[in-house]
């Protein structure tokens, strides 16, 4: 059976990088046939048709069908996976409240369509910003789907943090494991390497490998928090290649599971773990098996970490309150 | 040892799609460490730096180093592979002669730099248009490198043709094999399925599988010849995803070889095979083994094919004459 994968914002730059990776089999496996459902707004349909032509021209054997549509029902019908990339970007002069309101409307509509048309087993990954709160809105508007089936992307932050540490220590990126991104995919996020290790012949804690606590508690954190803006300043366009890579990593791990003794970060529905308020979409370290994630428990939280974890939770509480107030309008 | 791979036009859309594929190991193998040499013109250096940041943020273990430069020596020094994507695009009001002249200058300079600084075993793939003639200029200006080490891209045309046939027959794209692209990567190219087969339980000639000679000799050919323009009309941007895919296919097959009983199309230095003038870069069906291509010999050429093969050769002769006249200016 072909897997039905919906990608929204299909005319955009992230989707352009992502769709090829999915269609060639990098995310759901080299034997998994695929039907891609490309959603965007009506003015973008010609571009989406062009993307569809290019996907054809890639001559990919797993790609059974590609549907380009501006209709929610067609996009989410019997979908196994939804990757919600499209969102209203912040425009010059737009208040934060206006941004939350515009996005609440988009994700309310998509949540309802997922509720009504998608498979009940659908896995939903929200990428469009504010990703955590957009994910919460989507989940709230799709009550027939288990809360565990909704997540938002913080893997890009994790990948960025892995690179920064690997580059500092002088090892390949895959030798740095168990970096944690806590909280909101925003400038308040807390990239935490207190549990992370550098795996060579032995497992060395990152703090011992880097030997520069001031950097790890200072510039390292702010580099990750502001990396998106730094990429925009250089490219004059926001991250697309690296976002698509992270989306692929997130979904592949959700699909196939994590390695023993390793975890990854995902924004998931909080059960109150680590003193974070229940009912937020908060980025936690998770292990995944059988397509089910579970929050890694029992880690010691320092005062330094506590403060940062609470600050990003506070921001999410405020976003939640504002966004929920816009529902049904 | 890390492989040194130079990509030109590194700030552009094709490179943006391509660099990730290379860096993750899809082209030169999952165990091959890489150093990427990103060349573009000085005004694009900030963008290239942004691309470099994103490659880092992809957290890819094979990527040992990335150099962003506008300097030919730095870009080609000890390079094992060069993928020449950057070229002067045709602008409104530009005569074809002006375009050939502008590109002759670019590829003359890069050919000389390859001659002076790259490894003598370097494999060069030219993508920037007019690709065949740009490749010929590069080869001409790098006499210390064997002619067999230069090629230009017609794999995108091959992939497009495979999809068109597969879609028509109703099979996955990889079941259609041995499509040939003859000649110039331009509207005179000849996509030829007279030798191609659909491989299911048996090998059925494409003509027998499609059962529509008029389409195969008519709209099929013009669809492939004008596909690039059709993508631009839809996307408002030229093909990047599918071009990057084809570049990866071309280089991977050059590196690792083709399957028995199968061939692929590459623009290569003509030895006069099939009555094509010697000394053109002409797209032929080739088999590859030990990183060496050889033109598939002994195929019967119909009058229909002969005419089209000669027409595209004639265009290449004219391009060659014009471009060579600009050298040294």
XYZ file of C-alpha atoms in Angstrom:
658
model
C 0.000 0.000 0.000
C 1.221 3.465 -0.868
C 1.644 5.806 2.077
C -0.336 9.030 1.721
C 1.825 11.960 2.804
C 0.423 15.482 2.837
C 2.825 18.436 2.732
C 1.447 21.965 3.127
C 3.161 25.100 1.895
C 3.995 22.919 -1.082
C 5.020 25.846 -3.281
C 7.581 27.050 -0.746
C 11.309 26.579 -0.410
C 11.256 24.093 2.475
C 8.799 21.836 0.641
C 10.926 22.077 -2.497
C 13.878 20.580 -0.629
C 11.756 18.188 1.421
C 9.565 16.620 -1.258
C 12.501 15.173 -3.169
C 13.914 13.542 -0.013
C 10.562 12.006 0.824
C 9.878 10.902 -2.748
C 13.225 9.152 -3.133
C 12.670 7.099 0.008
C 14.941 8.766 2.556
C 12.193 9.257 5.133
C 9.745 6.346 4.987
C 12.073 3.695 3.589
C 13.492 2.603 0.261
C 10.632 0.139 -0.421
C 7.676 2.289 0.624
C 5.497 3.473 -2.256
C 4.185 6.990 -1.813
C 1.327 9.255 -2.780
C 2.177 12.892 -2.179
C -0.616 15.342 -1.424
C 0.615 18.877 -2.051
C -1.441 21.619 -0.418
C -1.038 25.323 -0.925
C -3.255 28.376 -1.357
C -5.029 28.935 -4.702
C -2.629 31.624 -6.051
C 0.259 29.135 -5.711
C -1.320 26.303 -7.694
C 0.673 26.960 -10.892
C 3.901 26.763 -8.910
C 2.767 23.552 -7.198
C 2.005 22.101 -10.629
C 5.584 22.989 -11.594
C 6.880 21.203 -8.494
C 4.794 18.197 -9.497
C 6.375 18.271 -12.979
C 9.812 18.309 -11.436
C 9.002 15.434 -9.103
C 7.997 13.493 -12.218
C 11.213 14.529 -13.954
C 13.224 13.121 -11.040
C 12.132 9.690 -12.344
C 11.617 8.180 -8.889
C 10.276 4.629 -8.718
C 8.542 4.954 -5.311
C 6.380 7.870 -6.352
C 3.019 6.472 -7.334
C 0.994 9.647 -7.478
C 1.221 13.360 -6.788
C -1.881 15.465 -6.118
C -1.634 19.260 -6.217
C -4.565 20.922 -4.469
C -5.831 23.954 -2.575
C -8.678 21.926 -1.042
C -8.326 20.713 2.553
C -10.474 17.646 2.039
C -8.488 16.464 -0.959
C -5.198 17.186 0.810
C -5.937 15.315 4.036
C -8.232 12.534 2.800
C -6.988 9.220 4.227
C -3.603 10.790 4.896
C -1.119 8.683 6.882
C 1.225 11.594 7.504
C 0.824 15.374 7.431
C 3.779 17.746 7.447
C 2.406 21.228 7.993
C 5.035 23.566 6.611
C 2.870 26.411 5.359
C 2.106 29.256 7.759
C 1.563 33.002 7.701
C 4.992 34.643 7.955
C 5.500 37.717 10.081
C 5.289 40.793 7.902
C 6.699 44.251 8.493
C 4.565 46.091 11.042
C 2.642 42.981 12.109
C 2.085 42.635 15.835
C 2.844 39.266 17.450
C -0.863 39.009 18.303
C -1.847 39.468 14.647
C 0.588 36.724 13.668
C -0.842 34.318 16.234
C -4.352 35.155 15.085
C -3.641 34.591 11.380
C -1.977 31.279 12.114
C -4.653 30.145 14.576
C -7.121 30.471 11.720
C -4.971 28.399 9.334
C -4.240 25.622 11.802
C -7.793 25.558 13.149
C -8.981 24.829 9.611
C -6.320 22.223 8.973
C -6.907 20.578 12.372
C -10.612 20.239 11.607
C -9.867 18.787 8.173
C -7.415 16.298 9.693
C -10.080 15.390 12.254
C -12.690 14.838 9.556
C -10.766 13.290 6.673
C -7.395 11.820 7.685
C -6.726 8.325 9.013
C -7.082 8.187 12.796
C -3.510 6.899 12.936
C -2.141 9.966 11.117
C 1.160 11.390 12.348
C 1.233 15.184 12.195
C 4.415 17.240 12.212
C 4.008 21.015 12.419
C 6.872 23.101 11.025
C 5.252 26.467 10.248
C 5.925 29.037 12.955
C 5.017 29.571 15.735
C 5.365 25.798 15.422
C 4.582 24.710 18.995
C 1.435 26.783 19.278
C 0.322 26.014 15.724
C 0.678 22.349 16.644
C -1.402 22.867 19.791
C -4.170 24.519 17.759
C -4.117 21.702 15.211
C -4.351 19.084 17.966
C -7.111 20.980 19.763
C -9.186 21.079 16.569
C -8.711 17.366 15.844
C -10.089 15.714 19.008
C -10.665 12.364 17.286
C -6.904 11.887 16.781
C -4.737 10.855 19.777
C -2.715 13.732 21.254
C 0.445 11.649 20.856
C 0.052 11.862 17.072
C 0.908 15.576 17.004
C 4.411 16.991 17.172
C 6.360 20.054 16.163
C 9.862 20.443 14.804
C 12.805 21.248 17.059
C 15.157 18.832 15.304
C 16.673 21.664 13.289
C 17.752 23.236 16.572
C 19.123 19.868 17.723
C 21.070 19.419 14.467
C 22.473 22.928 14.746
C 23.569 22.228 18.319
C 25.171 18.899 17.335
C 27.183 20.649 14.632
C 28.350 23.430 16.967
C 29.618 20.928 19.527
C 31.122 18.562 16.920
C 32.931 21.430 15.239
C 34.273 22.626 18.585
C 35.512 19.176 19.615
C 36.701 18.235 16.100
C 34.617 15.101 15.524
C 32.027 14.195 12.865
C 28.512 15.398 13.721
C 27.114 11.918 14.360
C 29.541 11.425 17.245
C 27.642 14.014 19.304
C 24.541 12.470 20.828
C 21.724 13.287 23.220
C 21.684 17.033 22.854
C 18.320 18.250 24.184
C 16.198 21.130 22.943
C 13.726 22.153 25.647
C 10.602 24.196 25.071
C 9.567 26.538 22.319
C 11.068 26.620 18.817
C 11.845 30.298 19.342
C 14.584 32.441 20.806
C 13.601 31.229 24.302
C 14.405 27.582 23.522
C 17.002 25.946 25.745
C 19.620 23.852 23.939
C 20.992 21.697 26.746
C 24.135 19.569 26.493
C 24.313 18.619 30.165
C 23.317 15.023 29.280
C 25.007 14.932 25.867
C 28.024 12.793 25.040
C 30.783 12.610 22.467
C 30.983 8.997 21.348
C 34.391 7.907 20.076
C 36.036 4.852 21.620
C 34.382 5.959 24.834
C 31.439 8.120 25.790
C 32.725 11.468 27.039
C 30.270 13.996 28.471
C 30.146 17.076 26.228
C 31.133 19.348 29.113
C 34.310 17.272 29.611
C 35.045 17.124 25.870
C 34.544 20.838 25.205
C 36.237 22.048 28.398
C 34.695 25.503 28.124
C 31.703 25.868 30.439
C 31.420 29.585 29.750
C 30.904 28.915 26.037
C 28.441 26.082 26.601
C 26.368 28.234 28.988
C 26.727 31.404 26.928
C 27.565 31.839 23.255
C 26.696 28.252 22.364
C 23.120 28.743 23.589
C 22.623 32.127 21.970
C 24.134 30.853 18.685
C 21.464 28.151 18.499
C 18.691 30.492 19.614
C 19.527 33.034 16.901
C 20.834 30.741 14.141
C 17.726 31.124 11.983
C 18.159 34.887 11.888
C 21.882 34.514 11.088
C 21.085 32.289 8.088
C 18.530 34.820 6.841
C 21.073 37.613 7.195
C 23.536 35.683 4.985
C 21.246 34.038 2.431
C 18.505 36.705 2.375
C 16.188 33.677 2.556
C 15.237 31.550 5.532
C 16.627 28.062 6.121
C 15.144 25.538 3.712
C 17.769 22.848 3.012
C 18.577 22.374 6.699
C 14.914 22.598 7.727
C 14.012 19.906 5.196
C 16.870 17.740 6.469
C 15.610 18.090 10.043
C 12.027 17.299 9.011
C 13.289 14.121 7.364
C 15.249 13.184 10.489
C 12.225 13.823 12.744
C 9.786 11.810 10.642
C 12.217 8.956 9.946
C 12.929 8.527 13.647
C 9.200 8.700 14.447
C 8.609 6.022 11.803
C 11.537 3.685 12.467
C 12.463 4.485 16.077
C 15.530 5.742 17.890
C 18.679 3.791 18.751
C 19.113 2.317 22.258
C 20.720 4.798 24.678
C 19.932 7.673 22.356
C 17.173 10.209 22.193
C 16.016 13.023 19.980
C 14.060 16.223 20.605
C 10.477 16.748 19.482
C 7.803 19.215 20.469
C 5.103 16.976 22.026
C 2.021 17.276 24.203
C 3.200 17.811 27.769
C 2.049 15.394 30.467
C 3.650 17.574 33.130
C 7.062 15.871 32.970
C 9.896 17.928 34.444
C 7.442 20.356 36.026
C 6.288 21.780 32.702
C 2.568 22.673 32.653
C 0.393 19.957 31.149
C -1.204 20.637 27.780
C 1.534 22.620 26.124
C 3.365 21.435 23.021
C 6.831 21.520 24.558
C 10.092 20.162 23.137
C 11.349 17.226 25.211
C 13.952 14.509 24.751
C 12.072 11.425 23.546
C 12.788 7.818 22.727
C 10.728 6.222 19.989
C 9.712 2.617 19.425
C 6.841 1.159 17.407
C 6.011 4.678 16.133
C 5.293 5.818 19.737
C 7.436 8.387 21.495
C 7.995 8.560 25.234
C 9.621 11.349 27.173
C 13.009 10.413 28.654
C 12.501 10.530 32.409
C 14.629 10.874 35.512
C 17.231 13.398 34.423
C 18.542 15.773 37.021
C 17.683 19.398 36.313
C 20.162 22.033 37.517
C 19.059 25.455 38.705
C 20.596 26.865 35.505
C 18.449 24.560 33.372
C 15.309 25.001 35.515
C 15.263 28.720 34.962
C 15.604 28.380 31.195
C 13.073 25.553 30.936
C 10.536 27.609 32.858
C 11.142 30.759 30.820
C 10.382 29.000 27.544
C 7.332 27.302 29.136
C 6.072 30.700 30.241
C 6.305 31.987 26.677
C 4.372 28.964 25.445
C 1.651 29.525 28.075
C 1.198 33.063 26.828
C 1.111 31.963 23.184
C -1.409 29.265 24.060
C -3.738 31.626 25.864
C -3.687 34.128 23.000
C -4.076 31.536 20.248
C -6.925 29.659 21.925
C -8.821 32.927 22.362
C -8.885 33.282 18.557
C -10.502 29.915 17.878
C -13.964 29.940 16.350
C -13.635 33.542 15.199
C 41.002 10.449 2.220
C 38.291 13.042 1.771
C 37.169 13.588 -1.814
C 37.496 17.201 -2.952
C 34.381 18.176 -4.892
C 34.093 21.625 -6.465
C 30.632 22.990 -7.311
C 30.358 26.276 -9.201
C 27.318 28.543 -9.173
C 27.241 27.608 -5.501
C 24.812 30.397 -4.552
C 22.243 29.231 -7.093
C 19.155 27.074 -6.862
C 20.585 23.944 -8.504
C 23.584 23.933 -6.187
C 21.274 24.451 -3.197
C 19.479 21.202 -4.027
C 22.627 19.392 -5.148
C 25.005 20.151 -2.293
C 22.840 18.454 0.311
C 22.603 15.267 -1.788
C 26.352 15.171 -2.261
C 27.099 15.995 1.365
C 24.843 13.265 2.737
C 26.560 10.615 0.635
C 24.040 9.944 -2.141
C 26.530 10.530 -4.946
C 29.979 9.312 -3.893
C 28.924 6.723 -1.352
C 27.819 6.529 2.252
C 31.382 6.060 3.572
C 33.187 8.680 1.490
C 34.334 11.718 3.439
C 33.997 14.966 1.518
C 35.459 18.428 1.223
C 33.169 20.755 -0.692
C 34.653 23.656 -2.614
C 31.943 26.219 -3.322
C 32.738 28.685 -6.095
C 30.696 31.694 -7.076
C 31.287 35.298 -8.102
C 32.300 37.856 -5.434
C 28.837 39.503 -5.059
C 27.383 36.099 -4.101
C 29.861 35.295 -1.319
C 27.479 36.213 1.530
C 24.879 33.855 0.107
C 27.465 31.088 -0.276
C 28.447 31.623 3.349
C 24.774 31.143 4.223
C 24.696 27.900 2.234
C 27.782 26.798 4.144
C 26.000 27.546 7.443
C 23.056 25.445 6.349
C 25.277 22.552 5.284
C 26.731 22.670 8.793
C 23.242 22.785 10.284
C 22.346 19.598 8.385
C 24.697 17.838 10.824
C 26.156 15.476 8.218
C 28.927 13.124 9.337
C 30.675 12.806 5.938
C 31.212 16.523 5.513
C 34.748 17.264 6.642
C 35.142 20.768 5.321
C 33.363 23.388 3.233
C 35.275 26.182 1.502
C 33.378 29.170 0.097
C 35.441 31.097 -2.421
C 35.411 33.347 -5.484
C 38.994 32.357 -6.347
C 39.553 29.786 -9.116
C 42.779 28.462 -7.649
C 41.242 27.840 -4.250
C 38.138 26.268 -5.829
C 39.943 23.791 -8.094
C 43.094 23.061 -6.086
C 43.581 19.276 -5.959
C 39.935 18.787 -6.869
C 38.842 15.203 -7.616
C 35.532 16.289 -9.117
C 34.215 19.539 -10.570
C 30.539 20.140 -11.238
C 30.290 23.337 -13.261
C 26.775 24.615 -12.670
C 27.345 28.357 -12.855
C 27.001 30.018 -16.259
C 25.817 33.291 -17.722
C 22.065 33.009 -18.271
C 20.440 34.405 -21.375
C 19.048 37.845 -20.623
C 16.310 39.764 -22.408
C 17.636 41.168 -25.666
C 20.824 39.083 -25.590
C 21.868 37.574 -28.917
C 22.836 33.911 -28.977
C 26.362 34.985 -29.999
C 26.659 37.238 -26.948
C 25.619 34.354 -24.736
C 28.210 32.025 -26.261
C 30.862 34.710 -25.881
C 30.096 35.411 -22.221
C 30.170 31.724 -21.406
C 33.290 31.016 -23.466
C 35.072 33.497 -21.221
C 33.837 31.829 -18.023
C 34.654 28.285 -19.109
C 37.988 29.257 -20.643
C 39.012 30.600 -17.253
C 37.734 27.584 -15.377
C 39.301 25.170 -17.885
C 42.695 26.827 -17.398
C 42.321 26.694 -13.626
C 41.386 23.009 -13.791
C 44.402 22.424 -16.020
C 46.721 24.194 -13.594
C 45.396 23.249 -10.166
C 43.139 20.177 -10.191
C 44.209 16.555 -9.942
C 44.951 15.077 -13.386
C 42.352 12.410 -12.658
C 39.600 15.009 -12.083
C 36.149 14.208 -13.453
C 34.402 17.295 -14.803
C 30.647 17.558 -15.329
C 29.367 20.696 -17.057
C 25.765 21.678 -16.343
C 25.666 25.402 -17.103
C 24.180 26.111 -20.544
C 25.002 25.822 -23.378
C 26.340 22.749 -21.561
C 27.876 20.805 -24.464
C 29.795 23.758 -25.832
C 30.784 25.046 -22.400
C 32.158 21.557 -21.751
C 34.101 21.645 -25.018
C 35.644 25.001 -24.098
C 36.600 23.718 -20.646
C 38.231 20.617 -22.137
C 40.038 22.654 -24.801
C 41.534 24.912 -22.133
C 42.659 21.995 -19.953
C 44.919 20.008 -22.318
C 46.748 18.250 -19.483
C 43.551 16.409 -18.475
C 42.366 13.445 -20.594
C 39.423 14.286 -22.878
C 37.493 11.365 -21.398
C 37.384 13.210 -18.049
C 34.976 15.851 -19.373
C 31.237 15.390 -19.761
C 28.064 17.412 -19.858
C 24.617 16.729 -18.437
C 21.865 15.182 -20.521
C 20.669 12.892 -17.733
C 17.863 15.317 -16.881
C 16.516 14.797 -20.412
C 16.897 11.038 -19.976
C 15.032 11.105 -16.643
C 12.261 13.208 -18.161
C 11.946 10.740 -21.041
C 11.861 7.754 -18.660
C 9.043 9.341 -16.697
C 7.009 10.147 -19.813
C 7.222 6.564 -21.038
C 6.665 5.027 -17.576
C 3.623 7.217 -16.993
C 2.222 6.277 -20.393
C 2.738 2.532 -19.844
C 1.750 2.635 -16.167
C 4.937 1.265 -14.585
C 7.391 2.725 -12.043
C 10.088 4.897 -13.648
C 12.918 2.455 -12.991
C 11.251 -0.161 -15.200
C 12.012 1.947 -18.285
C 15.611 1.453 -19.368
C 18.005 2.407 -22.136
C 16.358 5.587 -23.291
C 18.944 7.512 -25.308
C 19.462 11.257 -25.532
C 21.484 12.092 -28.633
C 23.309 15.343 -29.224
C 22.931 18.778 -27.733
C 21.216 19.584 -24.428
C 18.951 21.994 -26.303
C 15.703 21.920 -28.216
C 17.448 19.996 -31.037
C 18.263 17.025 -28.795
C 16.893 13.677 -29.918
C 15.291 11.560 -27.173
C 15.296 8.093 -28.757
C 13.407 5.112 -27.382
C 14.009 2.798 -30.346
C 16.392 0.698 -28.215
C 14.601 1.242 -24.900
C 12.775 -1.493 -23.000
C 10.137 -1.816 -20.301
C 11.442 -4.369 -17.819
C 8.764 -6.247 -15.894
C 8.779 -10.047 -15.941
C 10.085 -9.719 -19.472
C 11.852 -7.042 -21.480
C 9.349 -5.406 -23.837
C 10.572 -2.849 -26.391
C 9.107 0.569 -25.582
C 7.498 0.825 -29.019
C 5.630 -2.442 -28.343
C 4.674 -1.409 -24.803
C 3.434 2.073 -25.713
C 1.694 1.049 -28.941
C 1.532 4.610 -30.225
C 4.273 5.306 -32.767
C 2.825 8.689 -33.645
C 3.209 9.857 -30.030
C 6.714 8.431 -29.658
C 7.855 10.135 -32.877
C 5.923 13.330 -32.236
C 4.640 14.793 -28.972
C 6.905 12.636 -26.823
C 10.001 14.103 -28.476
C 8.788 17.696 -28.387
C 7.690 17.308 -24.745
C 11.239 16.373 -23.749
C 12.790 19.042 -25.964
C 10.674 21.802 -24.411
C 10.232 20.476 -20.861
C 12.648 22.992 -19.352
C 10.592 25.867 -20.707
C 7.358 24.262 -19.477
C 8.752 24.000 -15.929
C 9.805 27.659 -16.029
C 6.328 28.649 -17.225
C 4.774 26.881 -14.205
C 7.297 27.567 -11.440
C 8.561 30.949 -12.713
C 11.949 29.456 -11.895
C 14.042 26.988 -13.862
C 14.383 23.332 -12.885
C 16.588 22.918 -9.835
C 15.356 19.870 -7.878
C 15.214 17.673 -10.975
C 18.484 19.051 -12.352
C 20.221 18.286 -9.057
C 18.740 14.767 -9.086
C 20.066 14.193 -12.604
C 23.518 15.533 -11.692
C 23.623 13.073 -8.802
C 22.588 10.214 -11.105
C 25.220 11.166 -13.698
C 28.088 11.442 -11.218
C 27.103 8.359 -9.227
C 27.018 6.230 -12.362
C 30.347 7.684 -13.515
C 31.797 6.835 -10.107
C 30.291 3.412 -9.484
C 29.450 2.194 -13.009
C 26.318 1.145 -14.878
C 24.463 -2.151 -14.587
C 25.063 -4.913 -17.163
C 22.783 -4.581 -20.208
C 21.990 -0.988 -19.298
C 23.321 2.314 -20.420
C 22.900 5.979 -19.624
C 23.294 9.174 -21.646
C 26.158 11.610 -21.179
C 27.544 14.389 -23.317
C 31.086 13.160 -24.104
C 33.942 13.886 -26.523
C 32.995 12.390 -29.865
C 35.350 9.886 -31.493
C 33.218 9.880 -34.626
C 30.899 7.068 -33.477
C 27.607 6.901 -35.361
C 28.874 9.306 -37.999
C 28.961 12.272 -35.638
C 31.880 14.662 -36.307
C 34.878 14.021 -34.066
C 35.703 16.586 -31.431
C 32.205 17.648 -30.417
C 30.790 17.119 -26.951
C 27.804 15.045 -28.053
C 25.362 13.080 -25.914
C 25.722 9.347 -26.515
C 24.548 6.193 -24.776
C 27.463 5.012 -22.624
C 28.340 2.118 -20.373
C 30.610 2.825 -17.442
C 33.038 0.580 -15.595
C 36.055 1.482 -13.436
C 35.125 5.170 -13.768
C 35.623 4.962 -17.573
C 32.754 5.410 -20.001
C 32.534 3.829 -23.434
C 30.031 4.592 -26.150
C 27.566 1.765 -26.786
C 28.345 0.580 -30.331
C 26.580 -1.308 -33.071
C 23.048 0.029 -32.839
C 21.082 0.328 -36.040
C 20.188 3.907 -36.900
C 16.942 4.475 -38.799
C 16.534 7.250 -41.346
C 14.221 8.980 -38.854
C 16.953 8.902 -36.207
C 19.759 9.787 -38.619
C 18.130 13.034 -39.585
C 17.583 14.103 -35.976
C 21.081 13.032 -34.884
C 22.628 15.044 -37.693
C 20.499 18.113 -37.023
C 21.624 18.329 -33.397
C 25.256 17.671 -34.478
C 24.992 20.531 -36.953
C 23.868 22.880 -34.188
C 26.810 21.787 -32.053
C 29.249 22.390 -34.932
C 27.970 25.944 -35.241
C 28.172 26.531 -31.489
C 31.699 25.120 -31.442
C 32.914 27.339 -34.244
C 31.481 30.460 -32.644
C 32.708 29.638 -29.129
C 36.262 28.703 -30.191
C 36.536 32.003 -32.070
C 36.059 33.826 -28.760
C 38.941 32.094 -26.942
C 41.859 34.240 -25.894
C 39.860 37.448 -26.257
